[in-house]
Amino acid sequence: MKRYLKPVVMIMLAFSLAGCADQIQDEETQAQTLPIEESDAPLLAEGEKITIDGECEFQVDYVRISENPEHYYEAETGKTCVDFCLTYKNLADYTVNASNVMKGKLIYSGWYEYNGADRATDDSGSSLSPAHWIDMEPSDTRQIHYFFAVPKELQDSGRMVELNVSIRENDYRIIVREGEKGEIPAEKTTSTSGEVEDGQVVVTDNAKFHVEYAEFTKEVIPPSPNHSYNYYSAEDGKVYIDFCVAYTNLSSQNITGAKAILAKLDQAEAVTSVTEQSERSMFDYSNLVNVIPLCTEYIHYIFQVPEELETSSDQVTISFKIDGSNYTYSVKRK
């Protein structure tokens, strides 16, 4: 039986908005595209057993690329999963927490970097728990997994996939797939700033984006809510402008949703930023959500404004900054 370890906590709540648009504008809004320094660590092959005297014995069981990895959650739309599995025996005369066994990152095409989440088998060996929950006594043997969420295109492309891991502070490389290296080219638009129209896709050096929608609403609800979900409900005399941008990270490293897009509305009394999660069924604060390289997330800016703005003749223009360039979007009234 597959065990889904991704926690899903959906509670019906109405969140109050806090913060100031002017303060948000002070942050940096540029992803980083940096070449990944090639590791000179020794290669580690699947099935190879390594012994570090007085420390540990381990071997790589497998590395699998799958949208439905065993013991883990199903990959979200546009993503797949790389499951790196290691069998580890504690040869030390003291207890070792499983989260301290190894650290790792995945390198795609020699250019894009991804972080993982570690899990370890429980006492029965039949299920996985977060690695920091598991203490390994002397002579204990456990399977330890690193799961990497990566863009779906990685699964069938001809580009190189490599794991760089540190096991008890010893560095190794695992070649998952040989192949082409280098930045994946993307068409760049000529305009780097200015007014963005409905349906217009803008591609910069480090990002691709379009405005999904911007609307006045008394409640901001996820586009595909489940039976329970978190949402925003406006106070009496107030209304929200929900500004949603589909943002694709073209850089080589993660960027948080809060740094990917910075938005401002002069008429706003308060503002917050959230990013959609779990197949667009719930929200999380944008500073807590990473947009991983070559993947798309839906980032919202929710502006609280006086209710009369919805029916007034005043122009409502959202200013926003992506990848170091400034843009504007005019909100249309129904």
CSV table of C-alpha atoms in Angstrom, one decimal:
chain,number,residue,atom,x,y,z
A,1,MET,CA,0.0,0.0,0.0
A,2,LYS,CA,1.3,3.4,-0.9
A,3,ARG,CA,1.7,5.7,2.1
A,4,TYR,CA,1.3,9.4,1.4
A,5,LEU,CA,3.5,11.3,3.7
A,6,LYS,CA,2.9,14.8,2.5
A,7,PRO,CA,0.8,16.4,5.3
A,8,VAL,CA,-2.4,18.0,4.1
A,9,VAL,CA,-4.0,20.3,6.7
A,10,MET,CA,-7.0,22.2,5.3
A,11,ILE,CA,-8.9,24.3,7.9
A,12,MET,CA,-11.7,26.7,7.0
A,13,LEU,CA,-10.4,30.1,8.2
A,14,ALA,CA,-10.9,33.7,7.3
A,15,PHE,CA,-7.6,35.5,7.4
A,16,SER,CA,-7.2,39.2,8.2
A,17,LEU,CA,-4.8,41.1,6.1
A,18,ALA,CA,-1.8,43.0,7.5
A,19,GLY,CA,1.2,44.8,6.2
A,20,CYS,CA,2.0,47.7,4.0
A,21,ALA,CA,2.5,47.8,0.2
A,22,ASP,CA,5.3,50.3,0.5
A,23,GLN,CA,7.3,48.0,2.7
A,24,ILE,CA,6.9,45.1,0.2
A,25,GLN,CA,8.6,47.2,-2.5
A,26,ASP,CA,11.8,47.3,-0.5
A,27,GLU,CA,12.7,43.7,-1.2
A,28,GLU,CA,14.9,42.4,-4.1
A,29,THR,CA,12.9,40.7,-6.9
A,30,GLN,CA,15.4,38.9,-9.0
A,31,ALA,CA,16.1,35.2,-9.4
A,32,GLN,CA,19.7,34.1,-9.7
A,33,THR,CA,21.0,32.3,-12.8
A,34,LEU,CA,24.4,31.0,-11.8
A,35,PRO,CA,26.6,28.3,-13.3
A,36,ILE,CA,26.6,25.2,-11.0
A,37,GLU,CA,30.2,24.5,-10.0
A,38,GLU,CA,31.0,21.0,-11.1
A,39,SER,CA,31.9,18.6,-8.3
A,40,ASP,CA,35.1,16.6,-8.3
A,41,ALA,CA,33.8,14.2,-5.7
A,42,PRO,CA,34.3,10.4,-6.3
A,43,LEU,CA,31.6,8.6,-8.2
A,44,LEU,CA,29.3,6.3,-6.3
A,45,ALA,CA,27.5,3.5,-8.3
A,46,GLU,CA,24.2,1.8,-7.6
A,47,GLY,CA,24.8,-1.3,-5.5
A,48,GLU,CA,28.3,-0.2,-4.4
A,49,LYS,CA,28.9,-0.7,-0.7
A,50,ILE,CA,31.1,1.8,1.2
A,51,THR,CA,32.4,1.3,4.8
A,52,ILE,CA,33.7,4.1,6.9
A,53,ASP,CA,35.4,2.5,9.9
A,54,GLY,CA,33.8,3.3,13.2
A,55,GLU,CA,31.2,5.4,11.4
A,56,CYS,CA,28.9,3.6,9.0
A,57,GLU,CA,28.3,1.2,6.2
A,58,PHE,CA,26.1,2.2,3.3
A,59,GLN,CA,25.1,1.4,-0.3
A,60,VAL,CA,22.9,3.1,-3.0
A,61,ASP,CA,19.9,0.9,-3.5
A,62,TYR,CA,18.4,2.8,-6.4
A,63,VAL,CA,17.6,6.2,-8.0
A,64,ARG,CA,14.2,6.3,-9.6
A,65,ILE,CA,12.4,9.0,-11.6
A,66,SER,CA,8.6,8.7,-11.2
A,67,GLU,CA,5.4,10.8,-10.9
A,68,ASN,CA,4.2,8.2,-8.3
A,69,PRO,CA,7.2,7.2,-6.2
A,70,GLU,CA,6.7,4.4,-3.6
A,71,HIS,CA,6.1,5.7,0.0
A,72,TYR,CA,5.7,9.3,-1.2
A,73,TYR,CA,3.1,11.6,-2.5
A,74,GLU,CA,2.1,11.9,-6.1
A,75,ALA,CA,3.8,14.6,-8.0
A,76,GLU,CA,1.9,17.8,-8.7
A,77,THR,CA,1.0,18.9,-12.2
A,78,GLY,CA,4.1,19.9,-14.2
A,79,LYS,CA,6.4,18.0,-11.8
A,80,THR,CA,7.9,14.6,-11.3
A,81,CYS,CA,9.9,13.1,-8.5
A,82,VAL,CA,13.4,11.7,-8.1
A,83,ASP,CA,13.7,9.1,-5.3
A,84,PHE,CA,17.3,8.4,-4.1
A,85,CYS,CA,17.3,5.4,-1.7
A,86,LEU,CA,20.3,4.5,0.5
A,87,THR,CA,20.6,1.6,3.0
A,88,TYR,CA,22.6,2.8,6.0
A,89,LYS,CA,24.1,1.0,9.0
A,90,ASN,CA,25.3,2.9,12.0
A,91,LEU,CA,28.7,1.5,13.0
A,92,ALA,CA,29.3,4.3,15.6
A,93,ASP,CA,29.0,3.6,19.3
A,94,TYR,CA,26.5,6.4,19.7
A,95,THR,CA,23.0,7.3,18.5
A,96,VAL,CA,22.8,9.1,15.1
A,97,ASN,CA,19.7,11.0,14.0
A,98,ALA,CA,18.8,10.0,10.5
A,99,SER,CA,18.6,13.6,9.3
A,100,ASN,CA,22.3,13.9,10.0
A,101,VAL,CA,23.3,11.0,7.8
A,102,MET,CA,23.3,12.8,4.5
A,103,LYS,CA,22.6,16.0,2.6
A,104,GLY,CA,22.1,16.2,-1.1
A,105,LYS,CA,21.1,18.2,-4.1
A,106,LEU,CA,20.1,17.3,-7.6
A,107,ILE,CA,21.7,18.9,-10.7
A,108,TYR,CA,19.8,18.9,-13.9
A,109,SER,CA,21.5,19.6,-17.2
A,110,GLY,CA,24.6,20.7,-15.3
A,111,TRP,CA,22.7,24.0,-14.7
A,112,TYR,CA,19.6,23.7,-12.5
A,113,GLU,CA,19.8,22.9,-8.8
A,114,TYR,CA,17.1,21.2,-6.7
A,115,ASN,CA,16.9,20.5,-2.9
A,116,GLY,CA,15.3,17.4,-1.5
A,117,ALA,CA,13.3,16.1,1.5
A,118,ASP,CA,14.7,13.2,3.5
A,119,ARG,CA,12.7,10.3,4.9
A,120,ALA,CA,13.8,7.2,6.8
A,121,THR,CA,12.2,3.8,7.6
A,122,ASP,CA,10.6,3.3,11.0
A,123,ASP,CA,11.3,0.4,13.3
A,124,SER,CA,9.2,-2.0,11.3
A,125,GLY,CA,10.9,-1.0,8.0
A,126,SER,CA,7.5,-0.8,6.3
A,127,SER,CA,6.8,2.9,6.3
A,128,LEU,CA,8.7,6.2,6.1
A,129,SER,CA,8.8,9.2,8.5
A,130,PRO,CA,10.6,12.5,8.3
A,131,ALA,CA,14.3,11.7,8.9
A,132,HIS,CA,14.5,14.0,11.9
A,133,TRP,CA,12.0,11.8,13.7
A,134,ILE,CA,14.3,8.7,13.5
A,135,ASP,CA,17.2,8.0,15.9
A,136,MET,CA,19.5,5.2,14.9
A,137,GLU,CA,21.1,3.3,17.7
A,138,PRO,CA,24.5,1.6,17.3
A,139,SER,CA,24.2,-1.3,14.7
A,140,ASP,CA,20.8,0.0,13.5
A,141,THR,CA,20.2,-0.3,9.8
A,142,ARG,CA,17.6,1.9,8.0
A,143,GLN,CA,16.7,2.9,4.5
A,144,ILE,CA,17.0,6.6,4.0
A,145,HIS,CA,15.4,8.3,1.0
A,146,TYR,CA,15.9,11.7,-0.5
A,147,PHE,CA,12.9,12.9,-2.6
A,148,PHE,CA,13.4,15.7,-5.1
A,149,ALA,CA,10.5,17.5,-6.8
A,150,VAL,CA,11.7,18.5,-10.3
A,151,PRO,CA,10.1,19.6,-13.5
A,152,LYS,CA,8.3,16.9,-15.4
A,153,GLU,CA,10.4,17.5,-18.5
A,154,LEU,CA,13.4,16.0,-16.7
A,155,GLN,CA,11.8,12.5,-16.8
A,156,ASP,CA,12.2,11.9,-20.5
A,157,SER,CA,14.7,14.5,-21.7
A,158,GLY,CA,18.1,13.7,-22.9
A,159,ARG,CA,19.8,16.0,-20.5
A,160,MET,CA,22.2,15.0,-17.7
A,161,VAL,CA,20.9,14.2,-14.2
A,162,GLU,CA,23.4,14.1,-11.3
A,163,LEU,CA,23.1,13.8,-7.5
A,164,ASN,CA,25.7,15.5,-5.3
A,165,VAL,CA,25.5,14.0,-1.8
A,166,SER,CA,27.4,14.3,1.4
A,167,ILE,CA,27.2,11.1,3.6
A,168,ARG,CA,28.6,11.7,7.1
A,169,GLU,CA,30.6,14.6,5.6
A,170,ASN,CA,32.1,12.6,2.8
A,171,ASP,CA,31.2,13.9,-0.7
A,172,TYR,CA,30.1,11.7,-3.6
A,173,ARG,CA,28.5,12.0,-7.0
A,174,ILE,CA,25.9,9.7,-8.5
A,175,ILE,CA,25.3,9.9,-12.3
A,176,VAL,CA,21.6,9.2,-12.7
A,177,ARG,CA,21.7,9.8,-16.5
A,178,GLU,CA,24.4,11.0,-18.9
A,179,GLY,CA,23.4,13.6,-21.3
A,180,GLU,CA,23.5,17.2,-22.6
A,181,LYS,CA,24.5,20.0,-20.3
A,182,GLY,CA,23.8,23.7,-20.3
A,183,GLU,CA,21.0,26.2,-19.9
A,184,ILE,CA,17.8,25.3,-21.6
A,185,PRO,CA,17.1,28.1,-24.1
A,186,ALA,CA,13.9,30.1,-23.8
A,187,GLU,CA,12.5,32.7,-26.2
A,188,LYS,CA,13.1,36.2,-24.8
A,189,THR,CA,10.6,39.0,-25.4
A,190,THR,CA,11.9,42.4,-26.5
A,191,SER,CA,9.9,44.4,-23.9
A,192,THR,CA,11.4,44.4,-20.4
A,193,SER,CA,8.9,46.8,-18.8
A,194,GLY,CA,5.7,48.6,-19.3
A,195,GLU,CA,1.9,47.8,-19.4
A,196,VAL,CA,1.0,44.2,-19.5
A,197,GLU,CA,-2.2,43.2,-21.3
A,198,ASP,CA,-4.6,40.3,-20.8
A,199,GLY,CA,-3.1,37.1,-22.2
A,200,GLN,CA,0.3,38.7,-22.8
A,201,VAL,CA,3.2,36.3,-22.0
A,202,VAL,CA,6.4,38.0,-21.0
A,203,VAL,CA,9.7,36.2,-21.0
A,204,THR,CA,12.8,37.7,-19.3
A,205,ASP,CA,16.2,36.3,-18.6
A,206,ASN,CA,15.1,34.5,-15.5
A,207,ALA,CA,11.3,34.3,-15.6
A,208,LYS,CA,8.2,33.8,-17.8
A,209,PHE,CA,4.9,35.1,-16.6
A,210,HIS,CA,1.4,36.3,-17.5
A,211,VAL,CA,-1.4,37.8,-15.5
A,212,GLU,CA,-3.9,35.0,-14.9
A,213,TYR,CA,-6.6,37.4,-13.7
A,214,ALA,CA,-7.3,40.5,-11.5
A,215,GLU,CA,-10.7,41.0,-10.0
A,216,PHE,CA,-12.7,42.7,-7.3
A,217,THR,CA,-14.1,40.2,-4.8
A,218,LYS,CA,-15.5,39.9,-1.3
A,219,GLU,CA,-13.8,36.5,-0.8
A,220,VAL,CA,-10.6,35.1,-2.2
A,221,ILE,CA,-11.0,31.4,-2.7
A,222,PRO,CA,-8.5,28.9,-4.3
A,223,PRO,CA,-9.4,28.1,-7.9
A,224,SER,CA,-9.8,24.4,-7.2
A,225,PRO,CA,-10.9,24.1,-3.5
A,226,ASN,CA,-11.3,20.8,-1.9
A,227,HIS,CA,-14.0,20.0,0.7
A,228,SER,CA,-12.2,22.3,3.1
A,229,TYR,CA,-9.8,25.1,2.3
A,230,ASN,CA,-8.3,28.4,3.5
A,231,TYR,CA,-9.7,31.6,2.2
A,232,TYR,CA,-9.8,35.4,2.7
A,233,SER,CA,-13.1,37.1,3.6
A,234,ALA,CA,-13.3,41.0,3.5
A,235,GLU,CA,-14.5,43.1,6.4
A,236,ASP,CA,-17.7,45.2,6.1
A,237,GLY,CA,-17.1,48.2,3.9
A,238,LYS,CA,-14.0,46.6,2.3
A,239,VAL,CA,-13.4,44.6,-0.8
A,240,TYR,CA,-10.3,42.8,-2.2
A,241,ILE,CA,-8.6,43.0,-5.5
A,242,ASP,CA,-7.2,39.5,-6.2
A,243,PHE,CA,-4.2,39.8,-8.5
A,244,CYS,CA,-3.0,36.4,-9.8
A,245,VAL,CA,0.2,35.9,-11.8
A,246,ALA,CA,1.4,32.6,-13.4
A,247,TYR,CA,5.2,32.7,-12.8
A,248,THR,CA,7.7,30.3,-14.3
A,249,ASN,CA,11.2,30.3,-12.8
A,250,LEU,CA,13.8,30.1,-15.6
A,251,SER,CA,16.7,30.7,-13.3
A,252,SER,CA,19.1,28.0,-12.0
A,253,GLN,CA,18.0,28.1,-8.4
A,254,ASN,CA,14.9,28.4,-6.2
A,255,ILE,CA,13.2,31.7,-5.6
A,256,THR,CA,10.5,32.3,-3.1
A,257,GLY,CA,7.1,33.5,-4.3
A,258,ALA,CA,7.5,36.6,-2.2
A,259,LYS,CA,10.7,37.6,-4.1
A,260,ALA,CA,9.6,36.4,-7.5
A,261,ILE,CA,6.9,39.1,-7.7
A,262,LEU,CA,6.6,42.4,-5.8
A,263,ALA,CA,3.3,44.3,-6.3
A,264,LYS,CA,1.9,47.6,-5.2
A,265,LEU,CA,-1.5,49.4,-5.5
A,266,ASP,CA,-1.7,53.0,-4.4
A,267,GLN,CA,-5.3,52.7,-3.2
A,268,ALA,CA,-4.6,49.6,-1.1
A,269,GLU,CA,-5.0,49.8,2.7
A,270,ALA,CA,-3.4,46.5,3.3
A,271,VAL,CA,-1.8,43.7,1.2
A,272,THR,CA,-0.6,40.2,1.5
A,273,SER,CA,0.9,37.7,-0.9
A,274,VAL,CA,0.0,34.0,-1.1
A,275,THR,CA,1.0,31.2,-3.5
A,276,GLU,CA,-1.3,28.3,-4.5
A,277,GLN,CA,-0.5,24.9,-3.3
A,278,SER,CA,-1.8,21.3,-3.6
A,279,GLU,CA,-3.1,21.5,-7.2
A,280,ARG,CA,-4.4,25.0,-6.7
A,281,SER,CA,-6.6,23.9,-3.8
A,282,MET,CA,-5.2,26.0,-1.0
A,283,PHE,CA,-3.0,29.0,-0.2
A,284,ASP,CA,0.3,29.4,1.7
A,285,TYR,CA,2.2,32.6,2.4
A,286,SER,CA,4.5,33.4,-0.5
A,287,ASN,CA,7.6,33.8,1.6
A,288,LEU,CA,7.2,30.1,2.6
A,289,VAL,CA,6.8,28.7,-0.9
A,290,ASN,CA,9.7,28.1,-3.3
A,291,VAL,CA,9.3,28.3,-7.1
A,292,ILE,CA,11.7,25.7,-8.3
A,293,PRO,CA,13.6,26.1,-11.6
A,294,LEU,CA,11.6,25.4,-14.8
A,295,CYS,CA,8.3,25.1,-12.9
A,296,THR,CA,5.3,27.4,-12.6
A,297,GLU,CA,3.4,28.6,-9.6
A,298,TYR,CA,0.4,30.9,-9.2
A,299,ILE,CA,1.2,33.8,-7.0
A,300,HIS,CA,-1.5,36.1,-5.7
A,301,TYR,CA,-1.3,39.7,-4.3
A,302,ILE,CA,-4.5,40.4,-2.3
A,303,PHE,CA,-5.1,44.1,-1.9
A,304,GLN,CA,-7.7,45.4,0.6
A,305,VAL,CA,-9.4,48.5,-0.6
A,306,PRO,CA,-12.5,50.6,0.3
A,307,GLU,CA,-15.7,49.0,-1.1
A,308,GLU,CA,-16.6,52.1,-3.1
A,309,LEU,CA,-13.5,51.7,-5.3
A,310,GLU,CA,-15.2,48.8,-7.1
A,311,THR,CA,-17.9,51.1,-8.5
A,312,SER,CA,-15.9,54.3,-8.9
A,313,SER,CA,-14.5,55.7,-12.1
A,314,ASP,CA,-11.0,55.8,-10.7
A,315,GLN,CA,-8.3,54.0,-12.7
A,316,VAL,CA,-7.0,51.0,-10.8
A,317,THR,CA,-3.4,50.2,-11.8
A,318,ILE,CA,-1.3,47.6,-10.1
A,319,SER,CA,2.5,48.2,-10.3
A,320,PHE,CA,4.7,45.1,-10.0
A,321,LYS,CA,8.3,44.1,-10.4
A,322,ILE,CA,9.6,40.8,-11.8
A,323,ASP,CA,13.2,39.9,-12.6
A,324,GLY,CA,14.4,43.5,-11.9
A,325,SER,CA,11.9,45.1,-14.4
A,326,ASN,CA,8.8,47.2,-13.6
A,327,TYR,CA,5.4,46.5,-15.1
A,328,THR,CA,1.8,47.7,-14.7
A,329,TYR,CA,-1.6,46.1,-15.1
A,330,SER,CA,-4.9,47.9,-15.3
A,331,VAL,CA,-7.7,46.1,-13.4
A,332,LYS,CA,-10.9,45.8,-15.5
A,333,ARG,CA,-14.3,46.2,-13.8
A,334,LYS,CA,-17.1,43.9,-14.8
